[in-house]
Tab-separated table of C-alpha atoms and ligand atoms in Angstrom:
chain	number	residue	atom	x	y	z
A	1	MET	CA	-1.562	-22.163	5.310
A	2	ARG	CA	1.845	-22.690	2.672
A	3	PRO	CA	5.064	-22.078	5.081
A	4	ARG	CA	8.590	-21.607	3.061
A	5	ARG	CA	12.084	-21.740	4.899
A	6	PHE	CA	13.726	-18.831	3.167
A	7	MET	CA	17.557	-20.052	3.086
A	8	PRO	CA	20.984	-17.982	2.789
A	9	THR	CA	21.415	-17.043	-0.840
A	10	GLY	CA	24.909	-15.995	-2.348
A	11	ALA	CA	24.779	-12.722	-3.933
A	12	LEU	CA	21.803	-11.457	-5.920
A	13	LYS	CA	22.212	-10.303	-9.227
A	14	GLY	CA	19.834	-9.025	-11.958
A	15	ARG	CA	17.064	-7.570	-13.137
A	16	ILE	CA	13.513	-6.954	-12.259
A	17	ARG	CA	10.575	-5.330	-12.338
A	18	VAL	CA	8.087	-5.329	-10.413
A	19	PRO	CA	4.267	-5.082	-9.857
A	20	GLY	CA	1.795	-2.144	-10.808
A	21	ASP	CA	0.918	0.579	-7.855
A	22	LYS	CA	-1.596	-0.723	-5.895
A	23	SER	CA	-2.758	2.168	-4.766
A	24	ILE	CA	-3.278	3.415	-8.384
A	25	SER	CA	-4.314	0.439	-9.548
A	26	HIS	CA	-7.204	0.368	-7.417
A	27	ARG	CA	-7.851	4.020	-8.352
A	28	SER	CA	-7.944	3.126	-11.583
A	29	ILE	CA	-10.529	0.617	-11.613
A	30	MET	CA	-12.601	2.890	-9.607
A	31	LEU	CA	-12.354	5.651	-11.732
A	32	GLY	CA	-12.925	4.312	-14.627
A	33	ALA	CA	-15.852	2.365	-13.718
A	34	LEU	CA	-17.176	5.689	-12.671
A	35	ALA	CA	-16.350	7.809	-15.995
A	36	VAL	CA	-18.976	7.218	-19.195
A	37	GLY	CA	-16.718	4.961	-22.002
A	38	GLU	CA	-14.261	2.583	-22.543
A	39	THR	CA	-10.574	2.947	-19.750
A	40	HIS	CA	-8.268	1.922	-20.657
A	41	VAL	CA	-5.420	0.303	-18.040
A	42	THR	CA	-1.562	-1.509	-18.291
A	43	GLY	CA	0.442	-2.662	-15.909
A	44	LEU	CA	-2.517	-3.004	-13.467
A	45	LEU	CA	-1.276	-5.020	-10.219
A	46	GLU	CA	-3.080	-8.412	-10.570
A	47	GLY	CA	-2.683	-9.378	-7.010
A	48	GLU	CA	-6.034	-10.445	-4.803
A	49	ASP	CA	-6.647	-7.058	-2.991
A	50	VAL	CA	-7.385	-5.165	-6.802
A	51	LEU	CA	-9.055	-8.375	-7.944
A	52	ALA	CA	-11.122	-7.348	-4.490
A	53	THR	CA	-11.803	-4.193	-6.442
A	54	ALA	CA	-12.405	-5.227	-10.125
A	55	ALA	CA	-15.388	-7.458	-8.672
A	56	ALA	CA	-17.037	-5.072	-5.922
A	57	MET	CA	-17.686	-2.782	-9.396
A	58	ARG	CA	-18.114	-5.420	-11.445
A	59	ALA	CA	-20.670	-6.028	-8.539
A	60	MET	CA	-21.849	-2.464	-8.625
A	61	GLY	CA	-22.541	-2.379	-12.387
A	62	ALA	CA	-19.091	-1.898	-14.831
A	63	SER	CA	-17.630	-4.125	-16.862
A	64	VAL	CA	-14.259	-4.775	-16.224
A	65	GLU	CA	-12.161	-7.038	-18.313
A	66	ARG	CA	-8.568	-7.972	-18.965
A	67	LEU	CA	-7.652	-9.099	-22.462
A	68	ASP	CA	-5.487	-11.579	-23.353
A	69	THR	CA	-2.432	-8.732	-24.092
A	70	GLY	CA	-3.046	-7.943	-20.653
A	71	GLU	CA	-4.607	-4.394	-20.691
A	72	TRP	CA	-7.318	-4.399	-18.888
A	73	VAL	CA	-10.786	-2.712	-20.305
A	74	ILE	CA	-13.158	-1.006	-18.009
A	75	ASN	CA	-16.828	0.158	-19.196
A	76	GLY	CA	-17.770	2.855	-16.945
A	77	VAL	CA	-21.320	3.384	-15.262
A	78	GLY	CA	-21.094	6.867	-14.900
A	79	VAL	CA	-20.939	8.798	-11.393
A	80	GLY	CA	-24.515	8.523	-9.935
A	81	ALA	CA	-25.607	5.361	-11.666
A	82	LEU	CA	-23.764	2.682	-9.118
A	83	LEU	CA	-26.568	-0.691	-9.124
A	84	GLN	CA	-26.853	-2.481	-5.954
A	85	PRO	CA	-24.513	-5.294	-5.954
A	86	GLU	CA	-26.944	-8.001	-5.298
A	87	ALA	CA	-24.304	-10.218	-2.909
A	88	PRO	CA	-21.595	-8.866	-0.272
A	89	LEU	CA	-18.912	-7.561	-1.568
A	90	ASP	CA	-16.226	-9.659	-0.670
A	91	MET	CA	-13.237	-7.326	0.325
A	92	GLY	CA	-10.777	-10.070	1.111
A	93	ASN	CA	-8.317	-8.361	2.903
A	94	SER	CA	-7.735	-5.259	1.357
A	95	GLY	CA	-8.373	-2.108	3.532
A	96	THR	CA	-7.853	-0.035	0.452
A	97	SER	CA	-10.525	-1.725	-1.366
A	98	THR	CA	-13.109	-1.882	1.825
A	99	ARG	CA	-12.702	2.090	2.467
A	100	LEU	CA	-12.623	3.512	-1.001
A	101	LEU	CA	-15.576	1.603	-1.916
A	102	MET	CA	-16.977	2.544	1.422
A	103	GLY	CA	-17.016	6.472	0.306
A	104	LEU	CA	-18.052	5.686	-2.861
A	105	VAL	CA	-21.114	3.369	-1.834
A	106	ALA	CA	-22.351	6.279	0.845
A	107	SER	CA	-22.913	8.896	-2.043
A	108	HIS	CA	-25.327	6.624	-4.077
A	109	PRO	CA	-28.529	5.868	-3.257
A	110	ILE	CA	-27.712	2.354	-2.767
A	111	THR	CA	-27.069	-0.520	0.110
A	112	ALA	CA	-24.028	-2.573	0.128
A	113	THR	CA	-22.709	-5.224	2.552
A	114	PHE	CA	-18.934	-5.152	3.033
A	115	THR	CA	-17.454	-8.174	4.058
A	116	GLY	CA	-13.574	-9.595	4.262
A	117	ASP	CA	-10.986	-12.266	5.863
A	118	ALA	CA	-10.070	-13.145	10.237
A	119	SER	CA	-7.158	-9.637	9.231
A	120	LEU	CA	-9.595	-7.340	7.124
A	121	SER	CA	-12.568	-7.605	10.034
A	122	LYS	CA	-10.226	-6.660	12.782
A	123	ARG	CA	-9.249	-3.435	11.169
A	124	PRO	CA	-11.051	0.162	12.073
A	125	MET	CA	-13.599	1.523	10.149
A	126	GLY	CA	-14.730	4.350	12.628
A	127	ARG	CA	-12.896	6.816	10.687
A	128	VAL	CA	-14.284	6.461	7.869
A	129	ILE	CA	-17.966	5.583	9.180
A	130	ASP	CA	-17.678	9.200	10.872
A	131	PRO	CA	-17.335	11.486	8.169
A	132	LEU	CA	-19.403	9.517	6.035
A	133	THR	CA	-21.948	9.386	8.396
A	134	THR	CA	-22.157	13.500	8.531
A	135	MET	CA	-22.053	12.851	4.884
A	136	GLY	CA	-25.953	11.468	5.265
A	137	ALA	CA	-24.932	7.312	5.287
A	138	SER	CA	-25.621	5.193	7.813
A	139	PHE	CA	-24.069	2.217	8.873
A	140	GLU	CA	-24.707	-1.140	10.365
A	141	ALA	CA	-21.425	-2.020	11.670
A	142	SER	CA	-20.030	-5.189	13.822
A	143	GLU	CA	-18.477	-4.156	17.184
A	144	GLY	CA	-15.995	-1.469	17.127
A	145	GLY	CA	-16.483	-0.487	13.970
A	146	ARG	CA	-15.397	-3.368	12.023
A	147	LEU	CA	-16.558	-5.382	9.256
A	148	PRO	CA	-19.111	-7.104	8.351
A	149	LEU	CA	-20.979	-3.615	8.397
A	150	ILE	CA	-23.753	-2.496	6.050
A	151	LEU	CA	-23.784	0.876	4.742
A	152	LYS	CA	-27.069	2.847	3.170
A	153	GLY	CA	-26.024	5.291	1.218
A	154	ALA	CA	-27.309	8.605	0.988
A	155	SER	CA	-29.133	10.700	-2.164
A	156	PRO	CA	-28.377	13.201	-2.201
A	157	ALA	CA	-25.075	13.653	0.342
A	158	VAL	CA	-24.345	16.238	2.166
A	159	PRO	CA	-20.921	18.357	1.468
A	160	ILE	CA	-18.780	18.572	4.113
A	161	THR	CA	-15.431	19.453	5.172
A	162	TYR	CA	-13.434	17.420	7.189
A	163	ARG	CA	-9.497	17.758	9.307
A	164	LEU	CA	-8.229	14.166	9.203
A	165	PRO	CA	-7.896	13.177	12.799
A	166	VAL	CA	-5.055	10.108	11.745
A	167	ALA	CA	-2.749	10.832	8.346
A	168	SER	CA	-4.709	8.316	6.082
A	169	ALA	CA	-4.907	8.309	2.325
A	170	GLN	CA	-7.330	5.925	2.439
A	171	VAL	CA	-9.790	8.213	4.528
A	172	LYS	CA	-8.903	11.575	2.668
A	173	SER	CA	-9.908	9.322	0.110
A	174	ALA	CA	-12.840	7.494	0.762
A	175	ILE	CA	-14.398	11.660	2.052
A	176	LEU	CA	-13.119	12.779	-2.082
A	177	LEU	CA	-15.026	9.512	-3.666
A	178	ALA	CA	-17.931	9.891	-2.043
A	179	GLY	CA	-17.439	14.105	-2.638
A	180	LEU	CA	-17.754	12.783	-6.514
A	181	ASN	CA	-21.860	12.704	-6.193
A	182	THR	CA	-22.424	14.459	-3.574
A	183	PRO	CA	-24.074	18.494	-4.426
A	184	GLY	CA	-21.216	21.442	-4.079
A	185	ILE	CA	-18.053	21.209	-2.441
A	186	THR	CA	-16.473	18.601	-0.218
A	187	THR	CA	-13.231	19.314	1.806
A	188	VAL	CA	-10.953	17.642	3.074
A	189	ILE	CA	-8.116	18.976	5.324
A	190	GLU	CA	-4.410	16.648	5.616
A	191	PRO	CA	-2.858	18.245	8.206
A	192	VAL	CA	0.286	15.820	7.272
A	193	PRO	CA	0.350	15.108	2.686
A	194	THR	CA	-0.095	11.705	2.895
A	195	ARG	CA	0.143	9.316	-0.940
A	196	ASP	CA	-1.878	12.026	-3.372
A	197	HIS	CA	-2.866	9.356	-5.869
A	198	SER	CA	-6.436	9.874	-5.746
A	199	GLU	CA	-6.531	13.486	-6.268
A	200	ARG	CA	-3.904	12.726	-9.352
A	201	MET	CA	-6.149	10.595	-10.619
A	202	LEU	CA	-9.493	12.405	-10.030
A	203	ARG	CA	-8.220	15.313	-11.472
A	204	GLY	CA	-6.806	13.298	-14.836
A	205	PHE	CA	-10.443	12.265	-15.016
A	206	GLY	CA	-11.984	15.025	-15.658
A	207	ALA	CA	-12.605	16.108	-11.776
A	208	GLU	CA	-12.260	19.707	-10.480
A	209	LEU	CA	-10.087	19.599	-7.642
A	210	THR	CA	-8.047	21.870	-6.104
A	211	VAL	CA	-5.810	21.714	-3.128
A	212	GLU	CA	-4.570	24.797	-0.833
A	213	THR	CA	-1.631	24.529	1.103
A	214	ASP	CA	-1.588	26.872	4.615
A	215	ALA	CA	1.603	28.418	6.552
A	216	GLU	CA	2.250	25.071	8.468
A	217	GLY	CA	2.031	23.116	5.852
A	218	ALA	CA	-1.601	21.772	5.765
A	219	ARG	CA	-3.354	20.663	2.661
A	220	ALA	CA	-7.220	21.416	1.870
A	221	ILE	CA	-8.455	19.067	-0.721
A	222	SER	CA	-11.367	20.123	-1.889
A	223	ILE	CA	-13.366	18.848	-5.344
A	224	ARG	CA	-16.564	19.381	-6.710
A	225	GLY	CA	-19.685	16.952	-7.307
A	226	GLU	CA	-21.188	15.741	-9.457
A	227	ALA	CA	-18.442	15.643	-11.118
A	228	GLU	CA	-18.818	14.109	-15.145
A	229	LEU	CA	-15.680	11.454	-15.547
A	230	LYS	CA	-14.074	11.319	-18.898
A	231	PRO	CA	-12.158	7.412	-19.615
A	232	GLN	CA	-8.805	7.549	-19.777
A	233	VAL	CA	-5.815	5.688	-20.530
A	234	ILE	CA	-3.370	4.876	-17.918
A	235	GLU	CA	-0.041	2.991	-17.598
A	236	VAL	CA	0.361	1.734	-13.991
A	237	PRO	CA	3.927	2.781	-12.333
A	238	GLY	CA	5.803	-0.302	-10.863
A	239	ASP	CA	5.711	-0.217	-6.416
A	240	PRO	CA	7.714	1.137	-4.473
A	241	SER	CA	6.105	-0.682	-1.542
A	242	SER	CA	6.976	-4.244	-3.444
A	243	ALA	CA	10.197	-2.987	-5.180
A	244	ALA	CA	11.396	-2.576	-1.848
A	245	PHE	CA	11.968	-5.422	-0.484
A	246	PHE	CA	13.861	-6.140	-2.981
A	247	ILE	CA	16.101	-2.508	-2.635
A	248	VAL	CA	16.739	-3.514	1.515
A	249	ALA	CA	17.623	-7.430	0.241
A	250	ALA	CA	20.209	-6.244	-2.314
A	251	LEU	CA	21.435	-3.386	0.170
A	252	ILE	CA	21.629	-6.741	2.953
A	253	VAL	CA	23.051	-9.731	0.638
A	254	PRO	CA	27.067	-9.385	0.547
A	255	GLY	CA	27.850	-8.853	-3.248
A	256	SER	CA	24.713	-7.899	-4.632
A	257	GLU	CA	23.816	-5.708	-7.225
A	258	VAL	CA	20.541	-5.292	-8.565
A	259	MET	CA	18.641	-3.122	-11.772
A	260	ILE	CA	14.801	-2.661	-10.566
A	261	GLU	CA	13.067	-1.209	-13.491
A	262	ASN	CA	9.998	1.296	-13.184
A	263	VAL	CA	9.898	2.393	-9.560
A	264	GLY	CA	7.452	4.618	-8.647
A	265	LEU	CA	8.841	7.483	-7.024
A	266	ASN	CA	6.447	10.116	-6.367
A	267	PRO	CA	7.775	12.361	-3.047
A	268	THR	CA	4.807	11.243	-0.828
A	269	ARG	CA	5.531	7.500	-1.610
A	270	ALA	CA	9.852	7.741	-1.795
A	271	GLY	CA	10.720	7.625	2.386
A	272	ILE	CA	12.253	4.220	2.496
A	273	VAL	CA	14.765	5.266	-0.633
A	274	GLU	CA	15.904	8.348	1.810
A	275	VAL	CA	16.006	6.557	4.740
A	276	LEU	CA	17.842	3.704	3.216
A	277	ARG	CA	20.448	6.757	1.884
A	278	LEU	CA	20.652	8.058	4.823
A	279	MET	CA	21.747	4.404	6.768
A	280	GLY	CA	24.970	4.794	4.013
A	281	GLY	CA	22.238	2.580	1.095
A	282	SER	CA	23.659	2.888	-2.075
A	283	ILE	CA	20.921	3.107	-4.439
A	284	GLU	CA	21.002	4.937	-7.848
A	285	GLU	CA	18.622	6.608	-9.639
A	286	VAL	CA	18.614	5.722	-13.289
A	287	ASN	CA	16.557	6.654	-16.503
A	288	PRO	CA	14.447	9.236	-14.822
A	289	ARG	CA	10.719	9.628	-16.702
A	290	GLU	CA	7.404	10.417	-15.600
A	291	VAL	CA	4.726	7.052	-16.427
A	292	GLY	CA	1.078	7.904	-15.276
A	293	GLY	CA	1.714	11.305	-14.371
A	294	GLU	CA	3.787	9.877	-11.735
A	295	PRO	CA	7.706	10.272	-10.934
A	296	VAL	CA	9.636	6.916	-11.912
A	297	ALA	CA	12.897	5.361	-12.363
A	298	ASP	CA	15.151	2.328	-12.517
A	299	LEU	CA	16.963	1.937	-9.137
A	300	LEU	CA	20.403	0.322	-9.501
A	301	VAL	CA	20.784	-0.575	-5.602
A	302	ARG	CA	24.655	-2.479	-4.673
A	303	HIS	CA	25.329	-4.257	-1.127
A	304	SER	CA	26.503	-1.712	0.805
A	305	ALA	CA	27.654	-1.239	4.309
A	306	LEU	CA	24.389	0.318	6.802
A	307	LYS	CA	24.727	2.822	10.075
A	308	GLY	CA	22.050	3.714	12.489
A	309	ILE	CA	20.138	6.371	12.115
A	310	GLU	CA	17.084	7.689	14.096
A	311	VAL	CA	14.277	8.495	11.646
A	312	ASP	CA	12.269	11.542	11.565
A	313	PRO	CA	9.101	10.763	12.093
A	314	ASP	CA	7.888	13.353	9.827
A	315	ILE	CA	8.472	10.818	7.283
A	316	VAL	CA	6.296	8.396	8.018
A	317	PRO	CA	3.591	9.109	6.241
A	318	SER	CA	5.534	8.828	2.713
A	319	MET	CA	6.630	5.737	3.945
A	320	VAL	CA	4.141	3.934	5.778
A	321	ASP	CA	3.861	0.761	4.680
A	322	GLU	CA	8.097	-0.171	4.015
A	323	PHE	CA	8.228	-0.319	8.086
A	324	PRO	CA	8.808	-4.160	7.883
A	325	ALA	CA	11.253	-4.144	5.727
A	326	LEU	CA	13.501	-1.312	7.110
A	327	PHE	CA	13.446	-2.824	10.496
A	328	VAL	CA	15.036	-5.898	8.962
A	329	ALA	CA	17.505	-3.428	6.980
A	330	ALA	CA	18.112	-2.248	10.589
A	331	ALA	CA	18.955	-5.298	12.075
A	332	MET	CA	22.021	-5.494	9.850
A	333	ALA	CA	22.887	-2.276	10.321
A	334	GLN	CA	25.934	-1.186	12.337
A	335	GLY	CA	24.690	0.391	15.563
A	336	VAL	CA	21.491	1.796	16.890
A	337	THR	CA	17.966	2.572	14.333
A	338	VAL	CA	15.404	4.286	16.808
A	339	THR	CA	11.685	4.807	15.131
A	340	SER	CA	8.757	6.083	16.668
A	341	GLY	CA	5.428	8.019	15.429
A	342	LEU	CA	4.880	4.590	13.491
A	343	ASP	CA	1.599	4.141	15.639
A	344	GLU	CA	-0.629	3.830	12.433
A	345	LEU	CA	1.044	0.640	12.233
A	346	ARG	CA	-0.175	-1.008	14.645
A	347	VAL	CA	-4.219	-0.896	12.805
A	348	LYS	CA	-2.369	-2.728	9.435
A	349	GLU	CA	-2.709	-6.272	8.232
A	350	SER	CA	-1.576	-7.187	11.306
A	351	ASP	CA	-0.073	-4.932	14.720
A	352	ARG	CA	3.285	-4.567	12.675
A	353	ILE	CA	5.268	-3.486	15.688
A	354	ALA	CA	4.245	-6.185	17.417
A	355	VAL	CA	4.495	-8.721	14.817
A	356	MET	CA	7.561	-7.987	13.683
A	357	ALA	CA	9.485	-7.083	16.966
A	358	ALA	CA	8.502	-10.584	17.809
A	359	ALA	CA	10.170	-11.878	14.315
A	360	LEU	CA	12.889	-10.212	14.245
A	361	THR	CA	13.655	-11.349	18.129
A	362	ALA	CA	12.864	-15.159	16.881
A	363	ALA	CA	15.340	-14.734	13.954
A	364	GLY	CA	18.487	-13.498	16.645
A	365	ALA	CA	18.395	-9.436	16.021
A	366	ARG	CA	18.066	-7.164	19.274
A	367	ILE	CA	14.732	-5.536	19.224
A	368	GLU	CA	13.411	-3.047	21.618
A	369	GLU	CA	9.336	-2.356	21.566
A	370	ARG	CA	7.993	0.920	22.175
A	371	GLU	CA	4.658	2.167	21.928
A	372	ASP	CA	4.880	4.248	18.980
A	373	GLY	CA	8.015	2.001	16.893
A	374	LEU	CA	11.111	-0.207	17.640
A	375	VAL	CA	14.551	0.473	18.921
A	376	ILE	CA	16.592	-1.919	17.022
A	377	THR	CA	20.882	-2.576	17.292
A	378	GLY	CA	22.114	-3.660	14.523
A	379	THR	CA	24.595	-6.555	14.143
A	380	ALA	CA	26.803	-4.912	11.703
A	381	GLY	CA	26.693	-6.925	8.860
A	382	ALA	CA	26.757	-9.736	10.057
A	383	PRO	CA	24.042	-12.252	8.978
A	384	LEU	CA	21.209	-12.826	11.921
A	385	PRO	CA	21.342	-16.008	13.248
A	386	GLY	CA	18.369	-17.382	11.486
A	387	THR	CA	15.037	-19.024	13.083
A	388	GLN	CA	13.757	-22.768	14.317
A	389	GLN	CA	10.643	-21.984	14.829
A	390	ALA	CA	8.404	-20.186	11.971
A	391	ILE	CA	7.479	-16.673	12.141
A	392	ALA	CA	3.895	-16.345	12.502
A	393	THR	CA	2.844	-14.349	9.545
A	394	HIS	CA	-1.148	-12.915	10.824
A	395	LEU	CA	-2.895	-12.991	7.013
A	396	ASP	CA	0.191	-9.839	6.657
A	397	HIS	CA	1.558	-10.274	3.342
A	398	ARG	CA	4.145	-7.330	4.437
A	399	ILE	CA	5.140	-9.396	7.003
A	400	ALA	CA	6.431	-12.952	4.961
A	401	MET	CA	8.045	-10.686	2.740
A	402	SER	CA	10.018	-8.847	5.180
A	403	MET	CA	10.639	-11.998	6.989
A	404	ALA	CA	11.645	-13.743	3.817
A	405	ILE	CA	14.221	-10.829	3.021
A	406	ALA	CA	15.506	-11.409	6.619
A	407	GLY	CA	16.175	-15.341	6.042
A	408	LEU	CA	18.215	-14.569	2.710
A	409	ALA	CA	21.277	-12.672	4.695
A	410	SER	CA	20.705	-15.582	7.830
A	411	GLN	CA	22.140	-18.392	9.365
A	412	ALA	CA	19.630	-21.232	9.850
A	413	GLY	CA	17.483	-19.843	7.053
A	414	VAL	CA	13.957	-17.824	8.142
A	415	GLU	CA	11.297	-19.984	8.087
A	416	VAL	CA	7.242	-17.760	7.088
A	417	ASP	CA	4.437	-19.932	8.935
A	418	ASP	CA	2.267	-19.187	5.429
A	419	THR	CA	3.284	-17.663	2.388
A	420	ARG	CA	-0.006	-17.485	0.992
A	421	PRO	CA	-1.054	-13.443	1.829
A	422	ILE	CA	2.080	-12.176	-0.361
A	423	ALA	CA	-0.574	-13.158	-3.694
A	424	THR	CA	-2.522	-10.090	-2.284
A	425	SER	CA	-0.256	-7.546	-3.703
A	426	PHE	CA	2.453	-9.381	-5.147
A	427	PRO	CA	2.445	-12.570	-6.652
A	428	LEU	CA	5.572	-13.181	-8.441
A	429	PHE	CA	7.796	-12.101	-5.422
A	430	GLU	CA	8.873	-15.541	-4.562
A	431	THR	CA	9.308	-16.483	-8.279
A	432	MET	CA	11.829	-12.889	-9.408
A	433	LEU	CA	13.317	-13.700	-5.427
A	434	ASP	CA	14.288	-17.508	-6.318
A	435	GLY	CA	15.507	-16.195	-9.848
A	436	LEU	CA	17.697	-13.554	-8.450
A	437	GLY	CA	19.494	-15.651	-6.102
A	438	GLN	CA	20.307	-18.084	-8.356
A	439	GLU	CA	24.059	-18.020	-7.566
A	440	GLY	CA	23.607	-20.304	-5.047
A	441	PRO	CA	24.436	-19.979	-0.954
A	442	ALA	CA	27.303	-18.038	-0.074
A	443	ALA	CA	30.230	-20.433	0.759
B	501	LIG	C1	-3.277	2.958	1.141
B	501	LIG	C2	-3.141	3.700	2.172
B	501	LIG	C3	-1.903	3.877	3.688
B	501	LIG	C4	-1.004	2.111	3.490
B	501	LIG	C5	-2.145	1.137	2.445
B	501	LIG	C6	-3.006	2.156	0.477
B	501	LIG	C7	-4.242	3.687	-0.618
B	501	LIG	O1	-3.458	3.625	4.261
B	501	LIG	O2	-1.097	1.423	4.582
B	501	LIG	O3	-1.780	-0.220	2.160
B	501	LIG	O4	-4.173	3.629	-1.451
B	501	LIG	O5	-4.007	5.014	0.532
B	501	LIG	P1	-3.531	4.107	5.418
B	501	LIG	O6	-4.334	5.645	4.728
B	501	LIG	O7	-4.894	3.820	6.844
B	501	LIG	O8	-2.126	4.358	6.236
């Protein structure tokens, strides 16, 4: 455990550049490892989750190396040519690595064992086991469809058409990645759009992929299997999910003005910016451009008087990882913020509804927990009292970072029981935060 008390700070001022997008980083390594030839990646997130993906792809035959310049070079084995890993694949804390790699292994003639930490071993894998079983893969999973599990891939796998029962980009991606080495056409139907990085990148690598949207807005994504992927040069844009902590920090700490550079603003990810603006947040987009086929801008964020709102549940998939940060903003807004439709938050790295309710309550916020969301009555800008005892973060990086931010705008500070999980997605978070708050505590 590495505890830390995050103390109240003066105005946050300056410029930061958030690390590469986690979702895009995972996918660039996986697809690079399946292309024949050399893929070059810059801006890769070097967090523990992505390093787990890199280690797994190496264990299955690809070469994945970091040059001294910071660029990553991946030499792929070709679709269909993944090797059987000799040892269990240790997925650490990473649900994305686990579920997407299960998709890849499912249509290769290999057997792999997946293991993970205590948090990952509690998370449901049935959502990928079910469709991948229909495609021909077989599983020996721990009770309740959890890790550790053994997956025996099918060769050839059987193409399926699958309608997602939960809005999940991980499940969608697992099936599309399995479809890469499956003869014929594999189709995933998603009733609600989720992050579309897999679709964009599969196309970029040369896979034949079509998307049809019906009158209700459901998307049918089809991929032609036995694809040949061509190596790419990829620049990974900054992660909006990491930016979210600094956006909220600048909004709630009086006098702050922070420029956050290189933030990915793919519409399937940018819900947090829209919701914070609806709450009255001043977030200006500067220098909009494209990086790696994704919309990107620098965000100029100024301290703002926030007001509570009712968050439309339709926006949830485009900000599914940003609710812990949003809850902190809501705790300091004027009036009541109501969130709903957040059932999926209960099966993230921790139960983020229950854990954030307990954490914010301990810091002195007014929280009502409901089955599918939180109702938060804000302080109208007044600092939260802060915590006596350490907040339990339950191996969840986003709980640790959200409560760190809450500490900046508190009276007594907020103590987090363990900051180590932050390294799964944002190793430089504390360094960047300390750099922005150098003006010292508020008078
Ligand atoms: C991710 C999808 C989301 C998100 C996770 C990353 C991805 O999970 O929470 O952090 O890269 O596809 P779900 O698809 O399970 O909602």
